[in-house]
Coordinates of N, CA, C and O in Angstrom, one line a residue:
M1 N 47.1 80.3 61.1 CA 46.5 81.4 60.3 C 47.1 82.7 60.8 O 47.1 83.0 62.0
F2 N 47.6 83.4 59.9 CA 48.2 84.7 60.1 C 47.4 85.8 59.4 O 47.2 85.7 58.2
D3 N 46.8 86.7 60.1 CA 46.1 87.8 59.4 C 46.9 89.1 59.5 O 47.2 89.6 60.6
E4 N 47.5 89.5 58.3 CA 48.4 90.6 58.2 C 49.5 90.5 59.3 O 49.6 91.4 60.1
P5 N 50.3 89.5 59.2 CA 51.3 89.2 60.3 C 52.4 90.3 60.5 O 53.0 90.3 61.5
C6 N 52.6 91.1 59.4 CA 53.7 92.0 59.5 C 53.2 93.5 59.4 O 54.0 94.4 59.1
S7 N 51.9 93.7 59.5 CA 51.4 95.0 59.4 C 52.1 96.0 60.4 O 52.2 95.7 61.6
A8 N 52.6 97.0 59.9 CA 53.3 98.1 60.6 C 54.6 97.6 61.3 O 55.1 98.3 62.2
L9 N 55.2 96.5 60.8 CA 56.5 96.1 61.3 C 57.6 96.7 60.5 O 57.4 96.9 59.3
D10 N 58.7 96.9 61.1 CA 59.9 97.3 60.3 C 60.5 96.1 59.5 O 60.1 95.0 59.7
P11 N 61.3 96.4 58.5 CA 61.8 95.3 57.6 C 62.6 94.2 58.4 O 62.4 93.1 58.0
I12 N 63.3 94.5 59.4 CA 64.0 93.5 60.1 C 63.1 92.6 60.8 O 63.2 91.3 60.8
S13 N 62.1 93.1 61.5 CA 61.1 92.3 62.2 C 60.3 91.5 61.2 O 59.9 90.3 61.4
T14 N 59.9 92.1 60.1 CA 59.2 91.4 59.0 C 60.0 90.2 58.5 O 59.4 89.1 58.4
A15 N 61.3 90.3 58.3 CA 62.1 89.2 57.9 C 62.1 88.1 58.9 O 62.1 86.9 58.5
H16 N 62.1 88.4 60.2 CA 62.1 87.4 61.3 C 60.7 86.7 61.2 O 60.7 85.4 61.3
V17 N 59.6 87.4 61.1 CA 58.3 86.7 61.0 C 58.2 85.9 59.8 O 57.8 84.7 59.8
E18 N 58.7 86.3 58.6 CA 58.7 85.5 57.4 C 59.6 84.3 57.5 O 59.2 83.2 57.1
A19 N 60.7 84.4 58.2 CA 61.5 83.2 58.5 C 60.8 82.2 59.3 O 60.8 81.0 59.1
L20 N 60.1 82.7 60.4 CA 59.3 81.8 61.2 C 58.2 81.1 60.4 O 58.0 79.9 60.6
I21 N 57.6 81.8 59.6 CA 56.5 81.3 58.7 C 57.1 80.1 57.9 O 56.5 79.1 57.7
G22 N 58.3 80.4 57.3 CA 58.9 79.4 56.5 C 59.2 78.1 57.3 O 59.1 77.0 56.8
E23 N 59.7 78.3 58.5 CA 60.0 77.1 59.4 C 58.7 76.4 59.7 O 58.6 75.1 59.7
L24 N 57.6 77.1 60.1 CA 56.4 76.5 60.4 C 55.8 75.7 59.3 O 55.2 74.7 59.4
A25 N 56.0 76.3 58.1 CA 55.4 75.6 56.9 C 56.0 74.3 56.6 O 55.5 73.5 55.8
K26 N 57.2 74.0 57.2 CA 57.8 72.6 57.0 C 56.9 71.6 57.7 O 57.0 70.4 57.3
S27 N 56.2 71.9 58.7 CA 55.4 71.0 59.5 C 53.9 71.2 59.5 O 53.2 70.3 59.9
F28 N 53.5 72.4 59.1 CA 52.1 72.8 59.2 C 51.6 73.4 57.9 O 52.4 74.0 57.2
C29 N 50.3 73.4 57.7 CA 49.7 74.2 56.6 C 49.6 75.6 57.2 O 49.0 75.8 58.2
V30 N 50.2 76.6 56.6 CA 50.2 78.0 57.0 C 49.4 78.8 56.1 O 49.6 78.8 54.9
V31 N 48.4 79.6 56.6 CA 47.6 80.4 55.8 C 47.9 81.9 56.2 O 47.9 82.2 57.4
I32 N 48.1 82.7 55.2 CA 48.4 84.1 55.5 C 47.4 85.0 54.7 O 47.2 84.7 53.5
V33 N 46.8 85.9 55.4 CA 45.9 86.9 54.8 C 46.7 88.2 54.7 O 47.2 88.7 55.8
T34 N 47.0 88.7 53.5 CA 47.8 89.9 53.5 C 47.3 90.8 52.3 O 46.8 90.2 51.3
H35 N 47.6 92.1 52.4 CA 47.4 93.0 51.2 C 48.8 93.3 50.7 O 48.9 94.1 49.7
N36 N 49.8 92.8 51.3 CA 51.2 93.1 50.8 C 51.6 92.1 49.7 O 51.9 91.0 50.0
M37 N 51.5 92.5 48.5 CA 51.8 91.7 47.4 C 53.2 91.1 47.4 O 53.5 90.0 47.1
Q38 N 54.2 92.0 47.8 CA 55.6 91.5 47.8 C 55.8 90.4 48.8 O 56.5 89.4 48.6
Q39 N 55.1 90.5 50.0 CA 55.2 89.5 51.0 C 54.6 88.2 50.5 O 55.2 87.1 50.7
A40 N 53.4 88.3 49.9 CA 52.8 87.1 49.4 C 53.7 86.4 48.4 O 53.8 85.2 48.4
A41 N 54.3 87.2 47.5 CA 55.2 86.6 46.5 C 56.4 85.9 47.1 O 56.9 84.9 46.6
R42 N 56.9 86.5 48.2 CA 58.1 85.9 48.9 C 57.8 84.6 49.7 O 58.6 83.7 49.7
V43 N 56.7 84.6 50.4 CA 56.5 83.5 51.3 C 55.5 82.4 50.9 O 55.5 81.3 51.5
A44 N 54.7 82.6 49.9 CA 53.6 81.7 49.5 C 54.0 80.7 48.5 O 54.7 81.0 47.5
D45 N 53.5 79.5 48.7 CA 53.6 78.4 47.6 C 52.5 78.5 46.7 O 52.6 78.4 45.5
S46 N 51.3 78.8 47.3 CA 50.0 79.0 46.5 C 49.4 80.3 47.0 O 49.6 80.7 48.1
T47 N 48.7 80.9 46.0 CA 48.0 82.1 46.3 C 46.6 82.1 45.8 O 46.3 81.6 44.7
A48 N 45.7 82.7 46.6 CA 44.3 82.8 46.2 C 44.0 84.3 46.2 O 44.4 85.1 47.1
F49 N 43.3 84.8 45.2 CA 42.8 86.2 45.1 C 41.3 86.2 45.3 O 40.6 85.5 44.5
L50 N 40.9 86.9 46.3 CA 39.5 87.1 46.6 C 39.1 88.5 46.3 O 39.8 89.4 46.7
Y51 N 37.9 88.7 45.7 CA 37.4 90.1 45.4 C 36.0 90.1 45.8 O 35.2 89.3 45.3
L52 N 35.6 91.1 46.6 CA 34.2 91.3 47.0 C 33.6 90.0 47.6 O 32.5 89.7 47.3
G53 N 34.4 89.2 48.3 CA 33.9 88.0 49.0 C 33.9 86.8 48.1 O 33.5 85.7 48.6
A54 N 34.3 86.9 46.9 CA 34.3 85.8 46.0 C 35.7 85.4 45.6 O 36.6 86.2 45.4
L55 N 35.9 84.0 45.5 CA 37.2 83.5 45.1 C 37.3 83.7 43.6 O 36.6 83.2 42.8
V56 N 38.3 84.5 43.1 CA 38.5 84.8 41.7 C 39.4 83.9 41.1 O 39.2 83.3 40.0
E57 N 40.6 83.6 41.8 CA 41.6 82.8 41.2 C 42.5 82.2 42.3 O 42.8 82.8 43.2
V58 N 42.9 80.9 42.0 CA 43.9 80.3 43.0 C 44.9 79.5 42.1 O 44.5 78.9 41.1
G59 N 46.1 79.5 42.6 CA 47.1 78.7 41.8 C 48.5 78.9 42.5 O 48.6 79.5 43.6
K60 N 49.5 78.3 41.8 CA 50.8 78.5 42.3 C 51.2 80.0 42.3 O 50.8 80.7 41.4
T61 N 51.9 80.4 43.3 CA 52.2 81.9 43.5 C 52.9 82.4 42.2 O 52.5 83.5 41.8
E62 N 53.8 81.7 41.6 CA 54.5 82.1 40.4 C 53.5 82.4 39.3 O 53.6 83.4 38.5
Q63 N 52.5 81.5 39.1 CA 51.5 81.7 38.1 C 50.6 82.9 38.4 O 50.3 83.7 37.5
I64 N 50.1 83.0 39.6 CA 49.2 84.1 40.0 C 49.9 85.5 39.8 O 49.3 86.4 39.2
F65 N 51.2 85.6 40.1 CA 51.9 86.9 40.0 C 52.5 87.1 38.6 O 52.6 88.2 38.1
G66 N 52.8 86.0 37.9 CA 53.5 86.1 36.6 C 52.6 86.0 35.4 O 52.9 86.6 34.4
N67 N 51.5 85.2 35.5 CA 50.7 85.0 34.4 C 49.2 84.7 34.9 O 48.7 83.6 34.6
P68 N 48.6 85.6 35.5 CA 47.2 85.3 36.0 C 46.3 85.1 34.9 O 46.4 85.7 33.8
K69 N 45.3 84.3 35.2 CA 44.3 83.9 34.2 C 43.1 84.9 34.1 O 42.6 85.2 33.1
D70 N 42.8 85.5 35.3 CA 41.7 86.4 35.3 C 42.2 87.8 35.3 O 43.1 88.2 36.0
P71 N 41.6 88.7 34.4 CA 42.0 90.1 34.3 C 41.9 90.8 35.7 O 42.7 91.7 35.9
R72 N 41.0 90.5 36.5 CA 40.9 91.1 37.8 C 42.1 90.8 38.7 O 42.6 91.7 39.4
T73 N 42.6 89.6 38.6 CA 43.8 89.2 39.3 C 45.0 90.0 38.8 O 45.7 90.6 39.6
S74 N 45.1 90.1 37.5 CA 46.2 90.8 36.9 C 46.1 92.3 37.3 O 47.2 92.8 37.7
D75 N 45.0 92.9 37.3 CA 44.9 94.3 37.7 C 45.3 94.5 39.1 O 45.9 95.5 39.4
Y76 N 44.9 93.5 40.0 CA 45.3 93.7 41.4 C 46.7 93.5 41.7 O 47.4 94.3 42.3
V77 N 47.3 92.5 41.1 CA 48.7 92.2 41.4 C 49.7 93.2 40.8 O 50.8 93.3 41.2
T78 N 49.2 93.8 39.7 CA 50.1 94.9 39.1 C 49.8 96.3 39.6 O 50.4 97.2 39.1
G79 N 48.9 96.4 40.5 CA 48.6 97.7 41.2 C 47.6 98.6 40.4 O 47.5 99.8 40.8
R80 N 46.9 98.1 39.5 CA 45.9 98.9 38.8 C 44.8 99.3 39.6 O 44.1 100.3 39.4
F81 N 44.5 98.4 40.6 CA 43.5 98.8 41.7 C 43.9 98.1 43.0 O 44.6 97.1 42.9
G82 N 43.3 98.6 44.1 CA 43.5 97.9 45.3 C 44.3 98.5 46.3 O 44.9 99.5 46.4

């Protein structure tokens, strides 16, 4: 489990951490908690959106970012709030 694994890191260090996550994901289930939408889109196979402690939506990352089912998810991933 990684909680904000690249918070306050420079882009080069972030790329190294993301590469490590990719390698670990070949052998382990990796969970990342992040507010960085770009990072989630780059490294996640599946994405869950939680709002006020409730699970709003979960699905393949491409679906969550490209065609979310819940308007709250859409608002968050497009930057309308958050």
